[in-house]
Coordinates of C-alpha atoms in Angstrom, one line a residue:
M7 CA 74.7 36.0 99.7
I8 CA 71.3 37.5 99.9
G9 CA 71.9 41.0 99.7
E10 CA 75.2 40.8 97.9
V11 CA 75.7 42.9 94.9
V12 CA 77.1 41.1 92.1
E13 CA 78.4 42.0 88.6
L14 CA 76.6 40.3 85.7
D15 CA 76.6 39.9 81.9
V16 CA 72.9 39.3 81.0
G17 CA 72.0 36.8 78.4
A18 CA 68.6 35.7 77.2
V19 CA 65.1 36.7 78.3
A20 CA 63.5 33.9 79.9
H21 CA 59.7 33.0 80.9
G22 CA 58.6 35.2 84.2
G23 CA 59.6 38.6 83.4
H24 CA 63.4 38.0 84.0
C25 CA 66.7 37.4 82.0
V26 CA 69.2 34.9 82.5
A27 CA 72.9 35.4 83.8
R28 CA 75.5 33.3 85.5
L29 CA 77.4 33.9 88.5
D30 CA 80.5 31.4 88.7
G31 CA 78.4 28.9 86.8
Q32 CA 75.1 29.2 88.7
V33 CA 72.1 30.4 86.9
V34 CA 70.7 33.9 88.0
F35 CA 67.4 35.2 87.0
V36 CA 67.9 38.8 86.8
R37 CA 64.8 41.3 86.9
H38 CA 64.6 44.7 85.3
A39 CA 67.7 43.8 82.8
L40 CA 67.7 43.2 79.2
P41 CA 69.6 40.9 77.0
G42 CA 73.4 41.9 76.4
E43 CA 73.4 44.5 79.4
R44 CA 76.1 44.3 81.8
V45 CA 74.7 45.2 85.5
L46 CA 74.9 45.3 89.0
A47 CA 72.4 43.3 90.7
R48 CA 71.5 42.6 94.4
V49 CA 70.7 39.1 95.1
T50 CA 67.2 38.5 96.6
E51 CA 66.9 34.8 96.8
G52 CA 69.0 31.8 96.7
E53 CA 72.4 30.6 98.2
P54 CA 75.5 29.0 96.6
G55 CA 74.8 25.6 95.7
R56 CA 71.3 25.9 94.9
S57 CA 69.9 25.4 91.4
F58 CA 69.2 29.1 90.9
L59 CA 69.5 32.6 92.5
R60 CA 67.2 35.7 92.0
A61 CA 68.4 39.3 91.9
H62 CA 67.4 42.9 90.8
V63 CA 69.4 45.3 88.9
V64 CA 70.6 48.2 90.9
E65 CA 73.0 49.8 88.4
V66 CA 73.1 49.5 84.6
L67 CA 76.9 49.4 83.7
R68 CA 76.2 48.8 79.9
A69 CA 72.8 49.3 78.9
S70 CA 70.9 48.0 75.8
P71 CA 69.7 50.3 73.1
Q72 CA 66.2 49.0 73.7
R73 CA 66.5 50.6 77.5
V74 CA 64.3 53.5 78.2
E75 CA 63.4 55.7 81.2
P76 CA 60.5 53.9 83.1
P77 CA 57.5 56.2 83.1
C78 CA 56.4 55.3 86.5
R79 CA 58.5 56.4 89.5
Y80 CA 57.3 53.0 91.1
A81 CA 58.7 50.9 88.3
G82 CA 61.1 48.3 89.7
V83 CA 59.8 48.9 93.2
C84 CA 56.1 47.4 93.2
G85 CA 55.9 44.0 91.8
G86 CA 53.2 45.2 89.1
C87 CA 55.3 45.8 86.0
D88 CA 58.3 43.9 84.7
F89 CA 59.1 45.5 81.4
Q90 CA 58.7 49.3 82.0
H91 CA 62.5 49.8 81.3
V92 CA 61.9 48.6 77.7
A93 CA 60.6 50.0 74.5
L94 CA 57.3 49.0 73.8
P95 CA 58.2 47.2 70.6
E96 CA 61.1 45.3 72.1
Q97 CA 58.5 44.4 75.0
R98 CA 56.6 42.4 72.2
R99 CA 59.8 41.0 70.7
L100 CA 60.9 39.6 74.1
K101 CA 57.2 37.8 74.5
Q102 CA 57.5 36.5 71.0
T103 CA 60.9 35.1 72.0
V104 CA 59.4 33.5 75.3
V105 CA 56.4 31.9 73.3
L106 CA 58.7 30.6 70.5
E107 CA 61.4 29.2 73.1
Q108 CA 58.4 27.5 75.3
L109 CA 56.8 25.7 72.3
R110 CA 60.5 24.4 71.2
R111 CA 61.5 23.4 74.8
L112 CA 58.4 22.4 76.3
G113 CA 56.3 21.7 73.0
G114 CA 58.7 19.9 71.2
L115 CA 58.2 21.9 67.9
E116 CA 60.7 22.8 65.7
R117 CA 60.4 25.9 63.3
E118 CA 58.7 23.9 60.4
D119 CA 56.2 22.9 63.0
L120 CA 55.1 26.4 63.6
P121 CA 52.2 27.6 61.4
N122 CA 53.3 30.9 60.3
E123 CA 55.7 33.8 61.6
V124 CA 54.5 34.4 65.2
V125 CA 54.6 38.1 66.2
V126 CA 52.9 39.6 69.3
E127 CA 50.0 41.8 68.2
P128 CA 49.2 45.0 69.9
V129 CA 45.5 44.7 71.4
P130 CA 43.2 47.4 69.6
G131 CA 42.7 50.6 71.5
D132 CA 46.3 50.5 73.2
R133 CA 48.8 53.4 72.2
D134 CA 51.5 53.7 74.6
G135 CA 51.2 50.9 77.0
L136 CA 49.6 52.8 79.7
G137 CA 46.0 53.3 81.2
W138 CA 44.6 50.3 80.0
R139 CA 44.1 48.1 83.1
T140 CA 40.1 48.3 83.9
R141 CA 40.6 46.0 87.0
V142 CA 43.0 46.6 89.8
E143 CA 43.1 45.3 93.5
F144 CA 45.0 47.6 95.8
A145 CA 46.5 46.0 98.8
V146 CA 46.2 48.0 102.1
D147 CA 49.2 48.1 104.8
G148 CA 48.7 48.1 108.4
D149 CA 48.2 51.8 108.5
G150 CA 45.4 51.7 106.0
R151 CA 47.8 53.0 103.2
P152 CA 46.5 51.5 99.7
G153 CA 49.1 50.2 97.1
L154 CA 50.5 47.4 95.3
R155 CA 52.6 44.5 96.6
R156 CA 56.6 44.2 95.8
H157 CA 57.5 41.3 93.6
R158 CA 57.4 38.0 95.4
S159 CA 56.4 39.8 98.7
H160 CA 53.4 40.4 100.8
E161 CA 55.0 43.8 101.5
V162 CA 52.4 47.0 100.4
V163 CA 54.2 49.6 98.4
P164 CA 52.0 52.6 98.9
L165 CA 51.5 54.7 95.9
D166 CA 49.6 57.6 94.6
R167 CA 48.9 56.4 91.1
C168 CA 49.2 53.4 89.1
L169 CA 50.0 54.2 85.2
I170 CA 48.7 51.0 83.7
A171 CA 45.4 51.6 85.3
S172 CA 42.5 53.1 83.4
R173 CA 41.3 56.2 83.5
G174 CA 38.1 55.2 85.5
V175 CA 40.1 53.4 88.2
T176 CA 42.4 56.2 88.6
E177 CA 39.5 58.5 89.1
A178 CA 38.0 56.6 91.9
D179 CA 41.0 57.9 93.8
V180 CA 41.3 54.9 96.1
T181 CA 45.0 55.8 96.8
G182 CA 44.0 59.2 97.9
R183 CA 42.2 58.0 100.9
S184 CA 43.1 55.9 104.2
W185 CA 41.3 52.6 104.5
P186 CA 42.0 51.5 107.9
D187 CA 39.5 48.5 108.2
A188 CA 40.3 47.3 104.8
D189 CA 42.6 44.1 103.6
S190 CA 42.4 45.4 100.1
I191 CA 40.3 47.5 97.6
D192 CA 39.0 46.0 94.2
V193 CA 38.3 48.5 91.4
T194 CA 36.5 47.9 88.5
E195 CA 35.8 50.2 85.3
T196 CA 33.1 48.6 82.8
S197 CA 33.0 48.8 79.2
H198 CA 29.9 51.2 80.0
G199 CA 32.1 53.6 82.1
E200 CA 30.6 52.3 85.2
V201 CA 33.4 52.1 88.4
V202 CA 32.7 49.8 91.0
V203 CA 34.7 50.0 94.2
T204 CA 34.5 46.8 96.5
V205 CA 36.0 47.3 100.1
L206 CA 37.3 43.5 101.3
P207 CA 36.5 41.8 103.5
A208 CA 33.5 44.0 104.4
Q209 CA 32.0 43.7 101.1
A210 CA 33.0 40.2 100.1
E211 CA 29.5 38.7 100.4
R212 CA 27.8 41.4 98.4
E213 CA 28.9 40.8 94.9
R214 CA 27.7 43.9 92.6
R215 CA 26.2 42.7 89.1
I216 CA 27.7 44.5 86.1
V217 CA 27.4 44.2 82.4
E218 CA 30.3 44.3 79.9
H219 CA 29.5 44.9 76.1
V220 CA 31.6 43.0 73.4
S221 CA 31.4 44.2 69.7
A222 CA 33.2 41.4 67.4
E223 CA 32.7 39.8 64.1
E224 CA 29.5 41.1 63.5
L225 CA 28.4 40.5 67.0
E226 CA 27.0 42.4 69.8
L227 CA 27.0 40.8 73.0
D228 CA 26.1 42.1 76.5
L229 CA 27.1 39.9 79.3
A230 CA 26.3 40.1 83.0
L231 CA 29.1 39.1 85.5
D232 CA 30.1 39.9 89.1
A233 CA 32.1 43.1 89.7
R234 CA 35.1 40.9 91.1
G235 CA 34.3 38.0 88.6
F236 CA 36.7 37.1 86.0
W237 CA 36.8 39.3 83.2
Q238 CA 39.8 40.5 80.7
V239 CA 41.4 43.5 82.1
H240 CA 42.3 45.1 78.9
P241 CA 39.1 47.0 77.3
G242 CA 39.9 45.6 73.9
A243 CA 41.1 42.3 74.8
A244 CA 37.5 40.2 75.1
A245 CA 36.5 41.4 71.3
T246 CA 40.2 40.5 70.1
F247 CA 40.0 36.8 71.7
V248 CA 36.6 36.2 70.2
E249 CA 37.4 37.3 66.8
A250 CA 40.5 35.2 66.8
V251 CA 38.6 32.1 68.0
L252 CA 35.8 32.7 65.4
Q253 CA 38.4 33.2 62.7
M254 CA 40.1 30.0 63.6
L255 CA 37.1 27.7 64.0
E256 CA 35.2 29.2 61.2
P257 CA 31.9 27.8 63.2
R258 CA 29.3 26.5 60.6
P259 CA 25.4 26.5 61.2
G260 CA 24.2 23.1 62.9
E261 CA 27.7 22.3 64.5
R262 CA 28.2 21.0 67.7
A263 CA 30.7 23.1 69.8
V264 CA 32.1 22.6 73.5
D265 CA 33.4 25.5 75.5
L266 CA 35.2 24.1 78.5
Y267 CA 36.2 26.6 81.1
S268 CA 33.6 28.7 79.7
G269 CA 33.3 31.4 82.7
V270 CA 30.4 33.5 82.1
G271 CA 29.8 32.4 78.4
L272 CA 31.7 34.8 76.3
F273 CA 32.8 32.3 73.9
A274 CA 29.7 30.2 74.2
C275 CA 27.5 33.2 73.0
A276 CA 29.5 34.0 70.1
L277 CA 29.5 30.2 69.1
A278 CA 25.8 30.1 69.7
E279 CA 25.2 32.9 67.4
R280 CA 27.4 31.2 64.7
V281 CA 26.0 27.5 64.9
G282 CA 22.6 28.8 65.1
P283 CA 19.3 27.1 66.3
L284 CA 20.0 23.8 64.6
G285 CA 23.5 23.5 66.4
Q286 CA 24.4 22.9 69.7
V287 CA 26.8 24.6 72.1
V288 CA 27.8 22.9 75.6
A289 CA 29.7 25.2 78.2
V290 CA 31.4 23.9 81.1
E291 CA 32.3 26.0 84.3
S292 CA 33.1 25.3 88.2
D293 CA 32.5 28.7 89.6
R294 CA 28.8 28.8 90.6
A295 CA 28.4 32.6 90.5
A296 CA 29.8 32.5 87.0
V297 CA 27.3 29.5 86.1
G298 CA 24.7 31.4 87.0
H299 CA 25.4 34.4 84.9
A300 CA 26.2 32.3 81.8
R301 CA 22.8 30.8 82.0
S302 CA 21.4 34.1 82.0
N303 CA 23.7 35.5 79.3
L304 CA 22.8 32.3 76.9
A305 CA 19.0 32.4 78.0
E306 CA 17.7 33.4 74.5
H307 CA 19.9 30.6 73.0
R308 CA 17.9 27.3 73.3
Q309 CA 20.5 25.2 71.5
A310 CA 22.8 26.2 74.7
L311 CA 23.4 24.5 77.9
V312 CA 25.6 25.2 80.9
V313 CA 26.9 22.5 82.7
E314 CA 28.4 23.4 86.3
G315 CA 31.4 21.4 87.4
R316 CA 35.1 21.0 87.0
V317 CA 36.2 20.0 83.7
D318 CA 38.3 17.0 84.6
D319 CA 35.5 15.8 86.9
L320 CA 32.9 16.0 84.1
L321 CA 35.2 14.3 81.8
G322 CA 35.8 11.5 84.0
V323 CA 39.5 12.5 84.7
P324 CA 40.8 11.6 88.2
R325 CA 41.9 14.3 90.6
H326 CA 45.5 13.1 91.6
E327 CA 45.4 15.5 94.9
R328 CA 41.9 13.8 95.9
A329 CA 43.7 10.4 95.3
R330 CA 46.6 11.2 97.6
R331 CA 44.5 11.7 100.5
R332 CA 42.8 8.5 100.4
P333 CA 44.4 4.9 101.2
R334 CA 46.4 3.7 98.4
R335 CA 44.7 1.2 96.2
A336 CA 45.9 -1.7 94.3
P337 CA 47.5 -0.8 91.0
G338 CA 44.9 -0.6 88.3
R339 CA 42.2 -0.3 90.8
R340 CA 42.0 3.4 91.0
R341 CA 38.4 4.7 90.8
R342 CA 37.4 7.0 88.1
P343 CA 34.8 9.6 88.6
A344 CA 31.9 9.0 86.2
R345 CA 32.0 10.8 83.1
S346 CA 29.0 13.3 82.9
P347 CA 26.1 12.3 80.5
L348 CA 25.3 16.0 80.0
L349 CA 28.7 16.3 77.9
P350 CA 28.7 14.8 74.4
H351 CA 30.9 11.7 73.2
T352 CA 31.6 13.7 69.9
C353 CA 31.6 17.4 68.8
D354 CA 32.7 19.7 65.7
L355 CA 34.5 22.5 67.7
V356 CA 36.0 23.0 71.2
V357 CA 37.2 26.3 72.8
L358 CA 39.6 25.5 75.7
D359 CA 40.5 28.4 78.0
P360 CA 42.0 26.8 81.1
P361 CA 43.3 28.5 84.0
R362 CA 47.2 29.7 84.0
I363 CA 48.4 26.1 85.1
G364 CA 47.0 24.7 81.8
A365 CA 44.5 22.1 80.9
G366 CA 46.7 19.0 81.6
A367 CA 47.4 15.7 79.9
E368 CA 44.4 13.8 80.9
V369 CA 42.1 16.6 80.1
V370 CA 43.7 17.2 76.7
R371 CA 43.4 13.4 76.2
E372 CA 39.8 13.6 76.7
V373 CA 39.4 16.4 74.6
A374 CA 41.1 14.9 71.8
R375 CA 38.7 11.8 72.1
L376 CA 35.7 14.4 71.1
G377 CA 37.2 14.0 67.6
A378 CA 36.7 17.8 67.1
R379 CA 37.6 19.3 63.4
A380 CA 39.2 22.3 65.5
V381 CA 40.2 23.2 69.0
A382 CA 41.1 26.7 70.0
Y383 CA 43.1 27.2 73.0
V384 CA 43.0 30.2 74.9
A385 CA 46.2 30.7 76.9
C386 CA 47.7 33.1 79.4
D387 CA 50.6 31.1 80.2
P388 CA 52.9 30.1 77.2
A389 CA 54.7 27.1 79.2
A390 CA 51.3 25.6 80.0
L391 CA 50.3 26.3 76.4
A392 CA 53.4 24.3 75.1
R393 CA 53.0 21.2 77.5
D394 CA 49.6 20.9 76.6
V395 CA 50.5 21.4 72.8
A396 CA 52.8 18.5 73.2
T397 CA 50.1 16.4 74.5
F398 CA 47.6 17.1 71.7
R399 CA 50.5 15.9 69.3
E400 CA 50.5 12.8 71.1
F401 CA 46.9 12.2 70.4
G402 CA 46.9 13.3 66.6
Y403 CA 46.2 17.0 66.9
A404 CA 48.9 19.4 65.4
L405 CA 49.5 23.2 65.8
A406 CA 47.6 24.6 62.9
G407 CA 47.5 28.3 63.7
L408 CA 48.8 30.8 66.4
R409 CA 48.3 34.5 67.4
C410 CA 49.8 36.3 70.3
F411 CA 48.5 39.4 71.8
D412 CA 50.1 41.8 74.0
A413 CA 47.0 42.3 76.3
F414 CA 49.2 43.3 79.4
P415 CA 51.7 45.9 78.3
M416 CA 54.5 46.6 80.7
T417 CA 54.5 43.3 82.0
H418 CA 56.0 39.9 80.8
H419 CA 52.6 38.4 80.4
V420 CA 51.0 37.6 76.8
E421 CA 47.9 36.0 75.9
T422 CA 47.9 33.4 72.9
V423 CA 45.2 31.9 71.0
A424 CA 46.4 28.7 69.2
L425 CA 44.2 26.4 66.6
L426 CA 44.7 22.8 66.9
A427 CA 43.6 20.4 64.3
P428 CA 43.5 16.8 63.6
V429 CA 46.6 15.3 61.7
S430 CA 45.6 14.0 58.2
R431 CA 46.5 10.5 57.5
P432 CA 47.3 9.2 54.2
T433 CA 44.5 6.9 53.0
A434 CA 45.6 3.5 52.0
D435 CA 45.7 2.4 48.4

């Protein structure tokens, strides 16, 4: 079956950058297809009787009107872009479809539960979906040639240029050289135009400090971080997300805010400016280097506290993976970690910016117990967002606002900022 070319009628788009087709009743996830097309596709994973197959388009028999010629000659070869064959407005419509489908299927939301019409907005500064990626890690093959990996593979595809890479990353000319002693090459272009090239593993322990500037909502922020530390890869994304969060939360002077998974303090700095010296901001981050930068970035705000540690640990949530390694306890006797005394038991506002897997039900439960009047949830995975929204509903919080951003053009990825607010209960007569 693997390697066989099959004819498929392509159905709806699905989460993950592919569309769904069926072969003799078996689900096939097809990359580089579009809904309504008829294609020949080569099976890349799966066997008859398995729950699904994976396949790549090798020929289009009936094309969608939204299909375009990919601008990059490596499209469909390297694993970096899912949607170069799709017109840019249609890419955003497909992402909108995925977000809505995840919220309905995993979040249990009906159309009337959605706060407004959901659209995927372009990020400011984006014109044609190319030249935006300011952080690229190039893999290096056994011959020292840099490139990008194939989809779901460790194989390196050598290339001369990545079209979604920013101008500074491209002009570093990493792909024009041989790197015989490297495993990968990390290239970063900062908002100030500085370009940092890090050779791994040789320079892995010698992180270079950079500064990113964010101008948003009448705020001017300069944030220090490591060149290889986490930061949004689209140059307009950080400011866009800060503006969305502040508009949703509407912080007031004197309020207490909690920023979970805070990184180097992007949202914490913005909140500290808004709640003022009579307010309070508590930021929680587990990465030690990011914590150090966050404390430096928030140093001028005496009302801000940065707490190092995992969010689940500090909220008193057990780690299930840790519990599985230990001898089984009798039911009801599993030991919970102590909740950190540095975290408040109540607050007015929460920013929740978890990793791709989401916050998880137990963290969401503890966040709901804080009793915040508003929670801004920043998500890079619509499925994880939908699962956590469903849990928030169980604990009395409804989806009150939602914005989606095309921060990763030419790929299936979409960033969302959701507002969750307590459900008002009618008062007794």
